[in-house]
Short mmCIF file of C-alpha atoms in Angstrom, two decimals:
data_model
loop_
_atom_site.label_atom_id
_atom_site.label_comp_id
_atom_site.label_asym_id
_atom_site.label_seq_id
_atom_site.Cartn_x
_atom_site.Cartn_y
_atom_site.Cartn_z
CA MET A 1 121.87 35.27 52.00
CA ALA A 2 123.04 32.47 50.05
CA TYR A 3 124.08 33.08 46.36
CA TRP A 4 123.22 30.27 44.36
CA ARG A 5 125.38 30.17 41.27
CA HIS A 6 125.56 26.41 39.97
CA LYS A 7 122.26 24.79 38.88
CA CYS A 8 121.52 20.88 37.71
CA SER A 9 120.55 20.58 34.29
CA ALA A 10 118.28 17.55 35.16
CA CYS A 11 116.29 18.77 38.13
CA TYR A 12 117.20 22.62 38.09
CA LYS A 13 118.46 22.01 41.78
CA GLN A 14 120.85 25.01 42.84
CA TYR A 15 124.24 24.91 44.72
CA ASN A 16 126.31 27.80 46.08
CA LYS A 17 129.53 25.52 45.48
CA LYS A 18 130.77 23.56 42.29
CA GLU A 19 132.07 20.77 43.95
CA HIS A 20 128.35 20.20 45.54
CA LEU A 21 126.85 20.36 42.16
CA VAL A 22 129.34 17.83 40.81
CA GLU A 23 128.57 15.31 43.51
CA HIS A 24 125.12 15.78 42.90
CA MET A 25 125.16 15.06 39.20
CA LYS A 26 127.13 12.23 39.20
CA VAL A 27 123.77 10.35 39.47
CA SER A 28 121.49 12.92 38.28
CA TYR A 29 120.92 11.09 34.93
CA HIS A 30 117.50 9.57 35.49
CA SER A 31 117.22 5.80 34.57
CA VAL A 32 114.31 5.04 32.29
CA HIS A 33 113.29 2.26 34.73
CA GLN A 34 112.85 4.94 37.56
CA PRO A 35 109.16 5.03 38.97
CA ARG A 36 107.34 7.77 36.92
CA CYS A 37 104.21 9.71 37.74
CA GLY A 38 101.59 8.86 34.75
CA VAL A 39 100.43 12.38 34.93
CA CYS A 40 103.08 14.94 35.10
CA LEU A 41 105.84 12.49 34.27
CA LYS A 42 107.90 13.12 37.12
CA HIS A 43 110.67 10.75 37.89
CA CYS A 44 110.73 9.40 41.82
CA LYS A 45 113.26 7.66 43.54
CA SER A 46 111.27 4.46 44.42
CA PHE A 47 107.87 3.33 44.07
CA GLU A 48 107.38 4.37 47.83
CA SER A 49 107.85 8.23 46.71
CA LEU A 50 105.61 7.76 43.78
CA ARG A 51 102.84 6.37 45.82
CA GLU A 52 103.44 9.73 48.13
CA HIS A 53 103.35 11.95 45.29
CA VAL A 54 99.93 10.86 43.97
CA ILE A 55 98.01 9.42 47.28
CA GLY A 56 100.15 10.18 50.07
CA PRO A 57 99.07 12.74 52.82
CA LEU A 58 100.46 15.95 50.97
CA PRO A 59 100.31 14.66 47.39
CA LYS A 60 100.58 16.77 44.16
CA GLU A 61 97.16 18.20 43.69
CA ASP A 62 96.68 17.89 40.02
CA CYS A 63 98.36 14.30 40.01
CA SER A 64 96.16 13.35 42.87
CA ARG A 65 92.80 14.44 41.18
CA VAL A 66 93.76 12.45 37.94
CA PHE A 67 94.81 9.39 39.58
CA SER A 68 91.98 9.36 41.89
CA GLU A 69 90.02 8.59 38.75
CA GLN A 70 92.41 6.91 36.46
CA GLY A 71 95.17 5.30 38.48
CA CYS A 72 95.43 1.85 39.91
CA ASN A 73 96.37 1.99 43.44
CA LEU A 74 98.16 -1.64 43.54
CA CYS A 75 100.84 -1.03 40.40
CA LEU A 76 100.36 2.96 40.31
CA LYS A 77 99.88 3.11 36.62
CA VAL A 78 97.16 5.83 35.03
CA PHE A 79 94.91 4.86 32.25
CA ASP A 80 93.44 6.39 29.80
CA SER A 81 89.69 6.30 30.90
CA PRO A 82 88.20 4.78 34.03
CA ILE A 83 87.14 1.79 31.91
CA SER A 84 90.44 1.06 30.86
CA LEU A 85 91.26 1.08 34.85
CA SER A 86 88.51 -1.24 35.71
CA GLU A 87 89.72 -3.64 33.12
CA HIS A 88 93.17 -3.51 34.37
CA LYS A 89 92.12 -4.08 38.12
CA ARG A 90 90.83 -7.56 37.20
CA SER A 91 94.10 -8.71 36.28
CA CYS A 92 96.34 -6.74 38.90
CA ARG A 93 95.37 -7.67 42.18
CA LEU A 94 96.96 -10.82 43.23
CA PRO A 95 95.18 -13.69 44.76
CA ALA A 96 95.56 -14.48 48.40
CA PRO A 97 97.53 -17.67 49.30
CA SER A 98 96.22 -20.41 51.19
CA PRO A 99 97.72 -21.36 54.40
CA ILE A 100 100.02 -24.58 54.92
CA GLY A 101 98.08 -25.23 58.07
CA ALA A 102 99.22 -26.24 61.48
CA MET A 103 101.72 -29.12 61.66
CA LYS A 104 103.95 -31.06 63.74
CA LEU A 105 106.98 -30.73 61.84
CA PRO A 106 109.57 -33.60 62.56
CA TYR A 107 113.41 -32.66 63.33
CA SER A 108 114.70 -33.12 59.96
CA ASP A 109 117.09 -31.81 57.29
CA PRO A 110 115.62 -29.51 55.16
CA ILE A 111 114.37 -30.25 51.68
CA VAL A 112 116.08 -27.96 48.91
CA VAL A 113 114.38 -27.65 45.64
CA SER A 114 116.58 -27.78 42.52
CA HIS A 115 116.35 -24.54 40.28
CA ASN A 116 116.91 -26.36 37.35
CA GLY A 117 119.87 -24.36 35.73
CA ARG A 118 117.82 -21.44 35.89
CA GLY A 119 120.43 -19.59 38.02
CA PRO A 120 120.08 -18.76 41.68
CA GLY A 121 116.70 -16.97 41.63
CA ALA A 122 115.04 -15.43 44.50
CA ILE A 123 114.04 -17.07 48.02
CA ALA A 124 111.18 -15.82 50.25
CA ILE A 125 111.75 -15.96 54.05
CA ASP A 126 109.32 -15.21 57.05
CA CYS A 127 109.92 -15.83 60.69
CA GLU A 128 107.19 -16.40 63.40
CA MET A 129 108.10 -15.08 66.66
CA VAL A 130 107.20 -15.86 70.47
CA GLY A 131 107.92 -14.02 73.36
CA GLY A 132 110.98 -14.15 75.83
CA GLY A 133 112.14 -11.94 78.85
CA ASP A 134 109.97 -10.98 81.97
CA ASP A 135 107.14 -9.17 80.02
CA GLY A 136 107.52 -11.77 77.09
CA THR A 137 108.09 -8.67 74.53
CA LEU A 138 111.31 -10.08 73.38
CA ASP A 139 110.92 -11.61 70.03
CA LEU A 140 112.26 -15.05 69.55
CA CYS A 141 112.26 -16.85 66.31
CA ALA A 142 110.15 -19.82 66.87
CA LEU A 143 109.39 -20.94 63.27
CA VAL A 144 110.74 -20.27 59.88
CA CYS A 145 109.82 -20.90 56.35
CA LEU A 146 111.59 -20.43 52.95
CA ILE A 147 109.86 -20.99 49.60
CA ASP A 148 111.44 -20.57 46.10
CA GLU A 149 110.22 -18.62 43.12
CA ASP A 150 107.66 -21.39 42.35
CA GLU A 151 106.30 -21.33 46.05
CA ASN A 152 107.63 -24.65 46.96
CA VAL A 153 108.61 -25.18 50.50
CA ILE A 154 112.32 -25.68 50.67
CA PHE A 155 112.88 -25.09 54.34
CA HIS A 156 110.15 -24.99 56.83
CA THR A 157 111.01 -26.00 60.63
CA TYR A 158 110.33 -25.12 64.35
CA VAL A 159 113.19 -23.07 65.99
CA ARG A 160 114.29 -24.10 69.47
CA PRO A 161 115.01 -20.66 71.34
CA GLN A 162 117.97 -20.01 72.97
CA ILE A 163 116.36 -18.42 76.05
CA SER A 164 113.07 -19.56 77.68
CA VAL A 165 109.80 -18.31 76.25
CA THR A 166 107.54 -16.51 78.39
CA ASN A 167 104.94 -15.58 75.91
CA TYR A 168 103.84 -18.35 73.04
CA ARG A 169 101.50 -15.55 71.71
CA TYR A 170 99.14 -18.47 70.73
CA GLU A 171 96.10 -16.15 69.82
CA ILE A 172 98.90 -14.89 67.05
CA THR A 173 101.25 -17.86 66.38
CA GLY A 174 99.18 -20.99 67.05
CA LEU A 175 102.13 -22.41 68.93
CA THR A 176 102.43 -24.02 72.02
CA GLU A 177 105.55 -25.75 74.09
CA GLU A 178 104.97 -29.10 72.53
CA HIS A 179 105.79 -27.40 68.94
CA LEU A 180 109.07 -26.33 70.20
CA ARG A 181 109.88 -29.32 72.38
CA ASP A 182 111.95 -31.19 69.50
CA ALA A 183 112.71 -28.15 67.77
CA MET A 184 115.88 -27.54 65.63
CA PRO A 185 118.58 -25.74 67.46
CA LEU A 186 119.11 -22.03 66.27
CA LYS A 187 122.62 -22.36 65.45
CA LEU A 188 121.74 -25.40 63.01
CA VAL A 189 118.82 -23.50 61.51
CA GLN A 190 121.23 -20.53 60.59
CA GLU A 191 123.70 -23.17 58.99
CA LYS A 192 120.80 -24.60 56.87
CA ILE A 193 119.38 -21.37 55.66
CA LEU A 194 122.72 -19.98 54.85
CA GLN A 195 123.48 -23.03 52.74
CA ILE A 196 120.48 -22.53 50.83
CA LEU A 197 121.04 -18.61 50.32
CA TYR A 198 124.67 -18.69 49.28
CA ASN A 199 124.07 -21.79 47.09
CA GLY A 200 127.74 -22.77 47.08
CA GLU A 201 129.04 -19.11 46.56
CA SER A 202 131.80 -17.73 48.81
CA ILE A 203 130.67 -14.92 51.19
CA VAL A 204 133.42 -12.31 49.54
CA ARG A 205 131.95 -12.91 45.93
CA ALA A 206 128.42 -12.74 47.29
CA ARG A 207 128.93 -9.54 48.89
CA MET A 208 130.61 -7.98 46.06
CA GLN A 209 128.61 -9.17 42.95
CA GLY A 210 126.20 -11.56 44.14
CA GLY A 211 127.64 -14.65 42.06
CA LYS A 212 125.43 -17.65 42.74
CA ALA A 213 124.10 -16.60 46.04
CA ARG A 214 120.17 -16.10 45.99
CA LEU A 215 118.39 -12.81 46.19
CA LEU A 216 116.08 -12.85 49.49
CA VAL A 217 112.79 -11.32 49.90
CA GLY A 218 110.28 -10.95 52.34
CA HIS A 219 108.54 -8.98 54.95
CA ALA A 220 110.38 -7.07 57.50
CA LEU A 221 113.78 -8.75 56.54
CA GLU A 222 115.94 -7.02 58.80
CA HIS A 223 113.82 -7.99 61.96
CA ASP A 224 113.67 -11.47 60.87
CA LEU A 225 117.46 -11.66 60.19
CA ASP A 226 117.94 -10.05 63.68
CA CYS A 227 115.99 -12.69 65.39
CA LEU A 228 117.62 -15.45 63.63
CA ARG A 229 120.83 -13.65 64.71
CA MET A 230 121.92 -13.79 60.86
CA THR A 231 123.02 -11.63 58.28
CA TYR A 232 123.03 -11.46 54.34
CA PRO A 233 124.82 -8.91 51.96
CA ASP A 234 122.67 -5.93 51.36
CA ASN A 235 122.81 -6.27 47.76
CA LEU A 236 121.11 -9.46 47.96
CA LEU A 237 118.23 -8.16 50.05
CA ARG A 238 115.05 -7.15 48.22
CA TYR A 239 112.49 -4.45 49.64
CA ASN A 240 110.67 -5.46 52.65
CA ILE A 241 107.19 -6.35 51.59
CA GLN A 242 104.38 -5.64 54.12
CA THR A 243 101.51 -8.08 54.87
CA SER A 244 99.03 -8.40 57.55
CA PHE A 245 99.26 -12.54 57.79
CA HIS A 246 100.61 -14.52 60.90
CA ASP A 247 101.29 -17.61 58.80
CA PRO A 248 105.04 -17.75 57.51
CA TYR A 249 104.08 -19.75 54.42
CA VAL A 250 101.32 -17.04 53.78
CA ASP A 251 103.93 -14.30 54.14
CA CYS A 252 106.37 -16.11 52.20
CA VAL A 253 103.88 -16.61 49.32
CA SER A 254 102.62 -13.08 49.61
CA ALA A 255 106.29 -11.51 49.32
CA MET A 256 107.48 -13.64 46.57
CA ARG A 257 104.25 -12.85 44.56
CA LEU A 258 104.55 -9.11 44.71
CA TYR A 259 108.21 -9.41 44.22
CA LYS A 260 107.70 -11.39 40.84
CA ARG A 261 104.88 -8.87 39.99
CA MET A 262 107.19 -5.84 40.32
CA ARG A 263 110.12 -7.70 38.65
CA ALA A 264 108.02 -8.87 35.69
CA GLN A 265 106.84 -5.32 34.81
CA ASP A 266 107.60 -3.53 31.33
CA HIS A 267 111.11 -2.29 31.40
CA PRO A 268 112.43 -0.08 28.78
CA ASN A 269 115.78 -0.34 27.25
CA ASP A 270 118.48 2.26 26.93
CA ALA A 271 121.72 1.63 25.63
CA SER A 272 123.16 4.43 27.99
CA GLU A 273 121.95 2.31 31.02
CA ILE A 274 124.85 1.24 33.54
CA SER A 275 125.76 -2.42 33.08
CA THR A 276 124.24 -5.17 35.45
CA ASP A 277 127.95 -5.97 36.72
CA ALA A 278 128.02 -2.47 37.97
CA TYR A 279 124.78 -2.99 39.75
CA LYS A 280 125.70 -6.00 41.18
CA SER A 281 129.08 -4.62 42.45
CA GLN A 282 127.18 -1.43 43.83
CA ASN A 283 130.01 0.64 42.33
CA VAL A 284 128.32 3.38 40.24
CA THR A 285 131.29 3.81 37.44
CA SER A 286 131.46 6.48 34.91
CA LYS A 287 133.85 9.13 33.32
CA PHE A 288 133.40 10.98 36.81
CA ASP A 289 135.79 8.56 38.03
CA SER A 290 138.44 8.77 35.41
CA LEU A 291 138.59 13.01 35.81
CA ARG A 292 140.00 14.82 38.53
CA ALA A 293 138.37 17.36 40.55
CA LYS A 294 139.62 20.38 38.93
CA GLU A 295 138.57 18.96 35.71
CA LEU A 296 134.84 18.32 36.76
CA GLU A 297 134.60 21.83 38.45
CA GLN A 298 135.20 23.43 34.83
CA MET A 299 132.72 21.63 33.10
CA SER A 300 129.41 22.99 32.62
CA PRO A 301 126.35 21.49 34.01
CA ASP A 302 125.16 20.33 30.67
CA GLU A 303 128.50 18.66 30.18
CA LEU A 304 128.27 17.00 33.79
CA TYR A 305 124.97 15.66 32.97
CA GLU A 306 126.13 14.11 29.54
CA ILE A 307 128.71 11.91 31.71
CA SER A 308 126.52 11.17 34.74
CA ARG A 309 124.43 8.05 35.27
CA PRO A 310 121.71 6.69 37.07
CA ASN A 311 122.25 4.81 40.69
CA TYR A 312 118.47 3.44 40.54
CA LYS A 313 118.57 -0.20 40.94
CA CYS A 314 115.72 -1.82 38.99
CA TRP A 315 113.79 -5.15 39.76
CA CYS A 316 114.37 -6.13 36.48
CA LEU A 317 118.18 -6.79 36.86
CA ASP A 318 117.59 -9.26 39.63
CA SER A 319 117.12 -11.57 37.09
CA SER A 320 120.36 -10.93 35.33
CA GLN A 321 121.78 -11.87 38.65
CA ALA A 322 121.65 -15.62 37.51
CA ILE A 323 123.98 -15.05 34.72
CA GLN A 324 127.23 -16.15 35.26
CA PRO A 325 130.54 -16.37 33.26
#
């Protein structure tokens, strides 16, 4: 039977080795930006975990009961009364975007919209896939769309797959052989997209601090990038946003609206919060880094908690990405 001797001052989790407690407490300090249950005030690691906490398959009973009567299923806020909740829901639900419509796009350079000095901003991307391979199940990018934060289309083109298409999936995509006859080669599409995303920033700095490179949001980003045979720094990718549409423009607009809604939430300030530069470089620095292991092991849990810092990355810090020296 394990003998638990070391306990975290923040979450009361216990460890049988002090070094395990030290590692845990490096980031045990809760950020004021972290999602929090409006009923029991518990901090959650993400909005996904908060949703599981109140309306998941195994929610906390008391929280679930209150939330079912006074909670918003969209933003997960809890209100004082059902009346307040009803008034809130009128403004919380986002309008559905209108489809851009089927069109025969010419083989031409993309239109890049200037951000007018507002910094790099965010770009939403979505791809439409056709099928390749003997059974048509291999996803091949055939149409890609990029929009800016104002929902302006800055790149929208058909893509010429590198292998033969065996299933155009017309019922879903609306695409035919004619659409792809004069489509842009994949290699050129890659170059155009990366030119838009990196925004003149070096790849090295983009990976370390973001710099002028743009944030990328969308639905199933990893899958889209994989089908485009592209990579983009993890620190510039923003949470996959699930939608049920099959129009790339609609998906882009839906993703961008949800992203901006999350970013625009009320965010309290805390002088002890970690700096934006630390978030951008993804190096959670604190006094832990300046102390030796033996010094840390001699400290009490309360002392460790005092020098710990959160590693939660908040949506509101995205807008700070545009601030350049």
